[in-house]
Coordinates of C-alpha atoms in Angstrom, one line a residue:
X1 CA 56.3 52.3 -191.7
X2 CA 58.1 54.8 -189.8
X3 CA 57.5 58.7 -190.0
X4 CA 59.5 59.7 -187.2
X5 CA 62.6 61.6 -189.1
X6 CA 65.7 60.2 -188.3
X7 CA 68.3 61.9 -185.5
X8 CA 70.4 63.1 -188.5
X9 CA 67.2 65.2 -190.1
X10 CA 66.3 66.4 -186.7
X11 CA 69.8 68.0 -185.8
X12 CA 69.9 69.5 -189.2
X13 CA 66.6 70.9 -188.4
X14 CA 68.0 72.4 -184.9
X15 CA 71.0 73.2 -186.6
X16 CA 69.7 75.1 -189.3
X17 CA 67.0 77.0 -186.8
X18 CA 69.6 78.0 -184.9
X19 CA 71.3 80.0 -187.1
X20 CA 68.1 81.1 -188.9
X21 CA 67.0 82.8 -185.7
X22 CA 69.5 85.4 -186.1
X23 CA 68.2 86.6 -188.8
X24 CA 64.5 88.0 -189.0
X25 CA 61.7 88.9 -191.4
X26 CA 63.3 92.5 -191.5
X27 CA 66.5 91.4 -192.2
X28 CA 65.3 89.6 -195.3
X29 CA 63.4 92.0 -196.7
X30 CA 65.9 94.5 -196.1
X31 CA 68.2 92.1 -198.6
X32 CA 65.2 91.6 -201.1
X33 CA 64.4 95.8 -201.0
X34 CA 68.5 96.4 -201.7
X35 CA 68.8 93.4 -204.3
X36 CA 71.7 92.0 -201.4
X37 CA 72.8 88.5 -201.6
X38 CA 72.4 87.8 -197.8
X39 CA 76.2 87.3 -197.4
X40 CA 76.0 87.2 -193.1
X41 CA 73.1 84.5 -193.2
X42 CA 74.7 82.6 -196.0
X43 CA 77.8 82.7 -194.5
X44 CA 76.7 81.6 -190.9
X45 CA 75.0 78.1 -192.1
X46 CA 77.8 77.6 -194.5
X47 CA 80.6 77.8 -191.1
X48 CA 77.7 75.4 -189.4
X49 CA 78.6 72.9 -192.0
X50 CA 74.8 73.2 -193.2
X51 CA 75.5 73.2 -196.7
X52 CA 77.6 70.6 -197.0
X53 CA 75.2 68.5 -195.0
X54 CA 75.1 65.4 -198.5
X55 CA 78.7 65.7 -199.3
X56 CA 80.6 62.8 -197.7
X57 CA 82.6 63.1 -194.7
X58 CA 85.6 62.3 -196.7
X59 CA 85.2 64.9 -198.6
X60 CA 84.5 67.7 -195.7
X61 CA 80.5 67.1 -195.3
X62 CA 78.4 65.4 -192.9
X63 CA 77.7 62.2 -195.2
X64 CA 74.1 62.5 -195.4
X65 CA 71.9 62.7 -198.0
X66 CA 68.6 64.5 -199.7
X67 CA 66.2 64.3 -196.8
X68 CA 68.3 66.2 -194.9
X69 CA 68.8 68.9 -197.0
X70 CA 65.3 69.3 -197.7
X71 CA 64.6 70.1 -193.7
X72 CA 67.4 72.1 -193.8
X73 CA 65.9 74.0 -196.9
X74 CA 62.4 74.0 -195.0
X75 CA 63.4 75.3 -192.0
X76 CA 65.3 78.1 -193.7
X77 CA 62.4 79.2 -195.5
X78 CA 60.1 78.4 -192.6
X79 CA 62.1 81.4 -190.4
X80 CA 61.3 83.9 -192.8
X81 CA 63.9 83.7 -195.7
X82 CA 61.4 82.2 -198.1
X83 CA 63.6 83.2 -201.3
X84 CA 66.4 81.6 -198.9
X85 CA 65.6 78.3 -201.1
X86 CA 67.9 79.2 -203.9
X87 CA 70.8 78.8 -201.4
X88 CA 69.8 74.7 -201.3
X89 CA 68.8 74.6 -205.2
X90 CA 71.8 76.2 -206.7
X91 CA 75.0 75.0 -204.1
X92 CA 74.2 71.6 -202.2
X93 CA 71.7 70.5 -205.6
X94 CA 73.0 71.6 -208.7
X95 CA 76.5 71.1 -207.1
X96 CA 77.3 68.7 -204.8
X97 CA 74.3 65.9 -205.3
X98 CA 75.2 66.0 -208.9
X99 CA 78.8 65.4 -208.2
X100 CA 78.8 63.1 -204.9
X101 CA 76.5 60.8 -207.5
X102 CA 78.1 61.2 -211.3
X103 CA 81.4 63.3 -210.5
X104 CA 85.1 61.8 -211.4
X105 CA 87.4 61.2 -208.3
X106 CA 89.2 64.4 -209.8
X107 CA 86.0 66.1 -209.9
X108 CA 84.9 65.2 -206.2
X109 CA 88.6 66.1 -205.3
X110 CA 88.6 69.2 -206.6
X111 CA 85.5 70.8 -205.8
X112 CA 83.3 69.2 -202.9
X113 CA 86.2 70.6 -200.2
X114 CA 85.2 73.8 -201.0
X115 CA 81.4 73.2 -201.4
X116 CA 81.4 71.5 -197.9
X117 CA 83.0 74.2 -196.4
X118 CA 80.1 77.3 -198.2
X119 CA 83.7 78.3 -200.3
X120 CA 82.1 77.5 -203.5
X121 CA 79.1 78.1 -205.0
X122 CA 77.3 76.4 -208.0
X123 CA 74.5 77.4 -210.8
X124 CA 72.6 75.2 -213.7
X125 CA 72.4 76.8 -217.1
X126 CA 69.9 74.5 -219.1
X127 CA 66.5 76.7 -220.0
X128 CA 66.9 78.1 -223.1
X129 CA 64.8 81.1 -224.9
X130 CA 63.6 79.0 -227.6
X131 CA 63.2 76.0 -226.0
X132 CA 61.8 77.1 -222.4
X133 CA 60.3 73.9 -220.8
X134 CA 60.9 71.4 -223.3
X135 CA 64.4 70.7 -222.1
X136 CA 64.7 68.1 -225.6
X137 CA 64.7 71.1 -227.5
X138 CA 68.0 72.6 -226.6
X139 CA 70.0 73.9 -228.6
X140 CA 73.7 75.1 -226.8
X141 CA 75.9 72.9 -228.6
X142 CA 79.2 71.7 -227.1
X143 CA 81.6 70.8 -230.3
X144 CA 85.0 68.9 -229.7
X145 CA 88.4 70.9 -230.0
X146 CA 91.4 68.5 -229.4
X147 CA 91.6 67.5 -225.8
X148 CA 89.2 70.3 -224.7
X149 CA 85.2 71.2 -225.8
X150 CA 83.8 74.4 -226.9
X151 CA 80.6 75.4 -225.8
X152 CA 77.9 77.7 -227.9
X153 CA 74.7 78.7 -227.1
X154 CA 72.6 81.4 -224.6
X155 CA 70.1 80.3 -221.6
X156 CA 68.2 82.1 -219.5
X157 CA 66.8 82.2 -216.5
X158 CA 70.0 81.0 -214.6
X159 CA 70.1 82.1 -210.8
X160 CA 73.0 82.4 -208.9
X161 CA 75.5 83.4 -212.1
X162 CA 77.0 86.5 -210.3
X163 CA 78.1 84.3 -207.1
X164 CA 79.1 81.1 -208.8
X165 CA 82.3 79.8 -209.1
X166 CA 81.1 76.5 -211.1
X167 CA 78.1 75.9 -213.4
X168 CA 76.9 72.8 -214.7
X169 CA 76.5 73.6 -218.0
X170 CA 73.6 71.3 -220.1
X171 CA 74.8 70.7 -224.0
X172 CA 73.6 68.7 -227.0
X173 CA 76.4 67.5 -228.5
X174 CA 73.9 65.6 -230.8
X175 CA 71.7 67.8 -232.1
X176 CA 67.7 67.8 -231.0
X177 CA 66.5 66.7 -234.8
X178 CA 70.0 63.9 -235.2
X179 CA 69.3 62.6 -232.0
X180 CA 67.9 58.9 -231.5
X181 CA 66.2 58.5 -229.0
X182 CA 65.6 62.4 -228.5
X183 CA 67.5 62.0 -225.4
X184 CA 70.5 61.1 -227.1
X185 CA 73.6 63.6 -227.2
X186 CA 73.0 65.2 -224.2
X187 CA 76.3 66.3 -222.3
X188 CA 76.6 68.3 -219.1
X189 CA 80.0 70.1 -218.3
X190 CA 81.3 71.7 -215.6
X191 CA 82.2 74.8 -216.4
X192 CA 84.9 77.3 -214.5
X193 CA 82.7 80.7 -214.4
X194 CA 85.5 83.6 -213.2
X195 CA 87.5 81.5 -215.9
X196 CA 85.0 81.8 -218.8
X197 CA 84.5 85.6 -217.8
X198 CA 87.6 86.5 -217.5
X199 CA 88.4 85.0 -221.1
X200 CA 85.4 87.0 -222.1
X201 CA 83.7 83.4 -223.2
X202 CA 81.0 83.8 -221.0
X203 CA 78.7 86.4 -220.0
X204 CA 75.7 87.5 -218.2
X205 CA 72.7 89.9 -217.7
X206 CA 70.4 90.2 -215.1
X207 CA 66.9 89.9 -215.7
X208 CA 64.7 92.8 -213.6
X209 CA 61.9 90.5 -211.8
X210 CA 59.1 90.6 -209.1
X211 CA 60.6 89.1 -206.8
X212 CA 63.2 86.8 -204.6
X213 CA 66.2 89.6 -205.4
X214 CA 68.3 88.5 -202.8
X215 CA 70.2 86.9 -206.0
X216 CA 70.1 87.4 -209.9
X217 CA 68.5 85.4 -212.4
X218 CA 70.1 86.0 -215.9
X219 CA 70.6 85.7 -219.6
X220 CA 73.9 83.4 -220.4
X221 CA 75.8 84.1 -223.4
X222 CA 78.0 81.1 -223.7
X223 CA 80.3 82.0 -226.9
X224 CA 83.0 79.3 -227.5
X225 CA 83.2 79.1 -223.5
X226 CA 86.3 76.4 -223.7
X227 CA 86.1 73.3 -221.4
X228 CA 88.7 70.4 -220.7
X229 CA 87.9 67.4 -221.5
X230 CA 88.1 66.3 -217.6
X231 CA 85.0 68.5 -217.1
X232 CA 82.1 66.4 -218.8
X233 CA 80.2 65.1 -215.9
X234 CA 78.9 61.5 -216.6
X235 CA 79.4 60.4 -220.4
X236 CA 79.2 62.1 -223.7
X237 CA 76.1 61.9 -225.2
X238 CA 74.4 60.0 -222.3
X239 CA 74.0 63.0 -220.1
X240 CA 70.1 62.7 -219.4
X241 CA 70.4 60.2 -217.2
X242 CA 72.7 62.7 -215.2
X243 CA 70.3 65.4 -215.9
X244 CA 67.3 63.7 -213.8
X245 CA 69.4 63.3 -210.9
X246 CA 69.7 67.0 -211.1
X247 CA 66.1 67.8 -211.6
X248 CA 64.7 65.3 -208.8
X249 CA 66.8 66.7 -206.3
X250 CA 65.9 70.5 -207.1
X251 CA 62.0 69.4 -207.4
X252 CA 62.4 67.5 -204.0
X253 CA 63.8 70.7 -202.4
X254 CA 61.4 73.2 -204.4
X255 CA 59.0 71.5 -202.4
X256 CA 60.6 71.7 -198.9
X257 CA 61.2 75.3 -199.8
X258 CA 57.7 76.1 -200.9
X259 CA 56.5 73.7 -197.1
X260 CA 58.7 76.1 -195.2
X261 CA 57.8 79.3 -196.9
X262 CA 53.7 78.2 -196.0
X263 CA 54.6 78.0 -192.4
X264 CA 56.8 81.3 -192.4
X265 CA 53.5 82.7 -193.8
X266 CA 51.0 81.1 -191.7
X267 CA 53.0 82.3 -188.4
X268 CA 53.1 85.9 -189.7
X269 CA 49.2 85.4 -190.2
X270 CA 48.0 83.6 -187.0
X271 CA 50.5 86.2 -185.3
X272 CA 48.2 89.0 -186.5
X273 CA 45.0 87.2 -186.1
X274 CA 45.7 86.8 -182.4
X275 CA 46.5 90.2 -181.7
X276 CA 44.4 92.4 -183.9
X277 CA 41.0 92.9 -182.4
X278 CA 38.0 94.1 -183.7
X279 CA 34.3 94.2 -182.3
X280 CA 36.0 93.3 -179.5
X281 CA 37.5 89.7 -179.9
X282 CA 40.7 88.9 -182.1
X283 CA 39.6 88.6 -185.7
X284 CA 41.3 85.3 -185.2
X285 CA 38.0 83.9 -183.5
X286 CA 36.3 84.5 -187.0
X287 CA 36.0 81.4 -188.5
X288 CA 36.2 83.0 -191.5
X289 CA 39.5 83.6 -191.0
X290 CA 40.2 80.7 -189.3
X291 CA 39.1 78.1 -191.2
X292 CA 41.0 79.0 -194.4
X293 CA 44.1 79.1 -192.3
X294 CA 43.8 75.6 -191.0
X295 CA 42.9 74.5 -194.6
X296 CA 46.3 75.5 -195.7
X297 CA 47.8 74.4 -192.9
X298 CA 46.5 70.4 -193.4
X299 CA 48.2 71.4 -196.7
X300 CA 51.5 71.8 -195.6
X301 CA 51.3 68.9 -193.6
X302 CA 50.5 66.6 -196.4
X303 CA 52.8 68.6 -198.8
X304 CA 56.1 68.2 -196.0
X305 CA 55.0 63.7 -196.0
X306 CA 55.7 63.6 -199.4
X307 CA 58.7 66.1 -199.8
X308 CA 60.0 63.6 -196.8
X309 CA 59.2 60.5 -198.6
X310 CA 60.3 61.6 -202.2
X311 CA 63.7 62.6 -200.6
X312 CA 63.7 59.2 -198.5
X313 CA 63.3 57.6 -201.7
X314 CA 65.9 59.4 -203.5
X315 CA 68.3 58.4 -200.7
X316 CA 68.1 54.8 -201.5
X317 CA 68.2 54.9 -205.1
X318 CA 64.7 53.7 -205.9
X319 CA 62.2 55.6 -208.6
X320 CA 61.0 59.2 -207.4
X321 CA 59.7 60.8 -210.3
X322 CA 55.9 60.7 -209.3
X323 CA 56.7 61.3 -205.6
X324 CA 59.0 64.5 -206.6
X325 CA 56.3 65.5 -209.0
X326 CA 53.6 65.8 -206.4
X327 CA 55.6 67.0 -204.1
X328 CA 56.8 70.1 -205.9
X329 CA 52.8 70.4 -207.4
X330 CA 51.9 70.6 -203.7
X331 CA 54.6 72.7 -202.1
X332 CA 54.5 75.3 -204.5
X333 CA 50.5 75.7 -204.3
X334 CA 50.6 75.8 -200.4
X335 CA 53.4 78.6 -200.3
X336 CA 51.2 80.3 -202.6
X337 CA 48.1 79.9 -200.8
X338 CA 49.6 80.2 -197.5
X339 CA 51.0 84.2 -198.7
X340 CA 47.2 84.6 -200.3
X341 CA 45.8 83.8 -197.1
X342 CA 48.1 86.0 -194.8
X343 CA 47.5 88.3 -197.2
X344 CA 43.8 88.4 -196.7
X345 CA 43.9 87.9 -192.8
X346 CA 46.3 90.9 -192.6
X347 CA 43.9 93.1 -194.8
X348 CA 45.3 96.6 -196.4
X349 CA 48.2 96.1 -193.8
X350 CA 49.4 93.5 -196.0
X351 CA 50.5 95.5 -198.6
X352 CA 52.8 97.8 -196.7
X353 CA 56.2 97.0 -196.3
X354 CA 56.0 97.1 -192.3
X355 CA 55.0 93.4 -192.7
X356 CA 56.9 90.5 -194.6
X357 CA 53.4 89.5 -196.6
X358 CA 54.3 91.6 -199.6
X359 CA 57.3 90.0 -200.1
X360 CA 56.6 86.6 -199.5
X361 CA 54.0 86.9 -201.8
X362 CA 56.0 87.9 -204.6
X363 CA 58.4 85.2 -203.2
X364 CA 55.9 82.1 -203.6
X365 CA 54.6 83.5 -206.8
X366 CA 57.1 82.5 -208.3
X367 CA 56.8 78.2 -207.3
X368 CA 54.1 77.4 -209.4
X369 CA 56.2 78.4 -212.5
X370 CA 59.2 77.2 -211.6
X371 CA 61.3 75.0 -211.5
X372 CA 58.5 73.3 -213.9
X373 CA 54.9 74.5 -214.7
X374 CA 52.1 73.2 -212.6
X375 CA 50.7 72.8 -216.0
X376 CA 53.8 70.1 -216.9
X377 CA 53.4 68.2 -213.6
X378 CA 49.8 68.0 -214.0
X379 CA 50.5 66.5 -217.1
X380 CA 52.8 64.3 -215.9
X381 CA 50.5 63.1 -213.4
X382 CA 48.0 62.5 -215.9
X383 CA 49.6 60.4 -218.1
X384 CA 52.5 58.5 -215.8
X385 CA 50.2 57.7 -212.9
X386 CA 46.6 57.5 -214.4
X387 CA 47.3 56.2 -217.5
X388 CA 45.8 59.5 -219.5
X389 CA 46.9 60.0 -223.1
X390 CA 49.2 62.4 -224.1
X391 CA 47.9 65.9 -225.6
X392 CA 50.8 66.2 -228.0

């Protein structure tokens, strides 16, 4: 075994640092206070190449794969731009890894160019209001219309809308209670978003939330949004298949996010424990500061081995369900105890808006929710890898 990450992964690391350094804690809240996309920072890793870092180098991107986008996600989130993660999830996961791996040639043609280069710019519409994490139960329907389809439906919770140029939109085109096996008549579409909005197909409000407002997340109203036929990613009706290779990858990189946005926290944390003095020694000397803080930090160690091994896994094609699973379990409780504990170490200062913690509390809030329920992982672990019965 070998844990020493490959040269690749550790110039994307450097890489990515290196533009990340230009941009600080106050820069990033100053983008979360004014609901700002961070156009500059986005803009700088995208002329790095750093999101187009799994898009092969025929198509414009450095021909690598999920492990090193996850440290590049990491050490995003590890300078400081913890909500920073949505830029890996929504572009270089819901776009390019779907299409490098279930896109046509036409497809690939077409669109990774421009994703390689930080031109384009992707979202996923598949949680629905009535069918929230029970992703069987959807109900957007996508109905055939001569050589195009015509898709129906509303989701919510989709980030990224108001920036993307391309969604991958998740169907049944087999209803929930026709379909056999459940997972039948699935179809996922890539779907043109100025297009759909300028036909007034498609639209969007944002939903007012706690937190990570350096982009929207929003209801979809998808009213007979039309779609060429040369738009279905995969196969009609077989698109789950296609569907985990979308969810993996964004579990797998939920995790590196939440792994970098524990460290971001811890340094703002030690930072202030080393310099703030009381009874004359740093309050850092106080074990019962100190102790908590290495607790979480063994945490983040562990939670960055199996974000690195899922991903590794992912690379070479082999099962990664349980590995993403625990991954994403653990990264998103460490960002969230990591903020808790900065929180307490910094005391009342905490809560003003001199210091990052506020924010990167609300930030890492938001992990254990998304993009699954600790409650569904836990579940998952439960029953796939102890052998548990189900509760349903």
């Amino acid at each position: 075994m070998d844990f020493e990450l490959p040269e690749t992964a550790q110039a994307v690391r450097d890489g990515v640092a290196a533009v990340a350094a230009r941009y600080d804690n106050a820069y990033w809240s100053a983008c979360e206070e004014d609901h700002r996309f961070p156009t500059e920072a986005f803009d700088d890793l995208a002329a790095g190449g750093w999101f187009g870092i799994s898009i092969p180098e025929e198509y414009g991107g450095g021909g690598q794969g999920l492990l090193e986008l996850a440290v590049a996600n990491e050490t995003l989130c590890a300078s400081g731009g913890t909500a920073g993660t949505f830029f890996y999830i929504t572009t270089p996961g819901f776009g390019a890894m779907t299409l490098v791996r279930h896109g046509t040639e036409e497809q690939k043609q077409q669109i990774l160019p421009g994703l390689a280069a930080g031109q384009t710019q992707f979202c996923l519409a598949l949680t629905e209001p009535d069918a929230g994490s029970n992703a069987i139960e959807i109900s957007t329907s996508a109905r055939r219309d001569g050589d195009d389809w015509l898709i129906k439906g509303q989701k919510v919770w989709i980030s990224n809308v108001e920036n993307a140029d391309w969604m991958v939109a998740v169907t049944r085109t087999i209803p929930a209670a026709d379909a056999r096996p459940r997972t039948n008549g699935f179809t996922l579409f890539l779907v043109d978003v100025k297009q759909a909005l300028a036909a007034g197909t498609l639209s969007f409000t944002p939903i007012p939330k706690m937190g990570s407002n350096i982009l929207a997340s929003s209801q979809v109203f998808l009213d007979d949004v039309r779609v060429p036929a040369r738009n279905v990613i995969g196969e009609v009706d077989a698109g789950f298949a296609v569907l985990w290779d979308v969810l993996n990858p964004e579990r797998i990189l939920a995790a590196a996010g939440g792994v970098g946005a524990a460290e971001a926290a811890l340094d703002v944390a030690v930072a202030y424990a080393n310099e703030r003095q009381v009874f004359g020694r740093p309050i850092g000397a106080n074990q019962g500061l100190q102790f908590p803080l290495a607790q979480v930090k063994a945490k983040a160690e562990l939670g960055r081995l199996m974000t690195y091994k899922a991903a590794w896994l992912f690379d070479r094609g082999m099962p990664c369900g349980n590995e993403a699973n625990v991954a994403k379990l653990t990264g998103a409780q460490v960002a969230w105890e990591a903020a808790d504990q900065a929180f307490q170490t910094l005391g009342g200062m905490a809560y003003s808006k001199e210091y990052p913690i506020e924010r990167m509390f609300r930030d890492a809030r938001i992990g254990k929710n998304i993009p699954v329920s600790e409650q569904l992982v836990l579940a998952h672990i439960g029953t796939q890898m102890l052998g548990l019965p189900k509760s349903y």
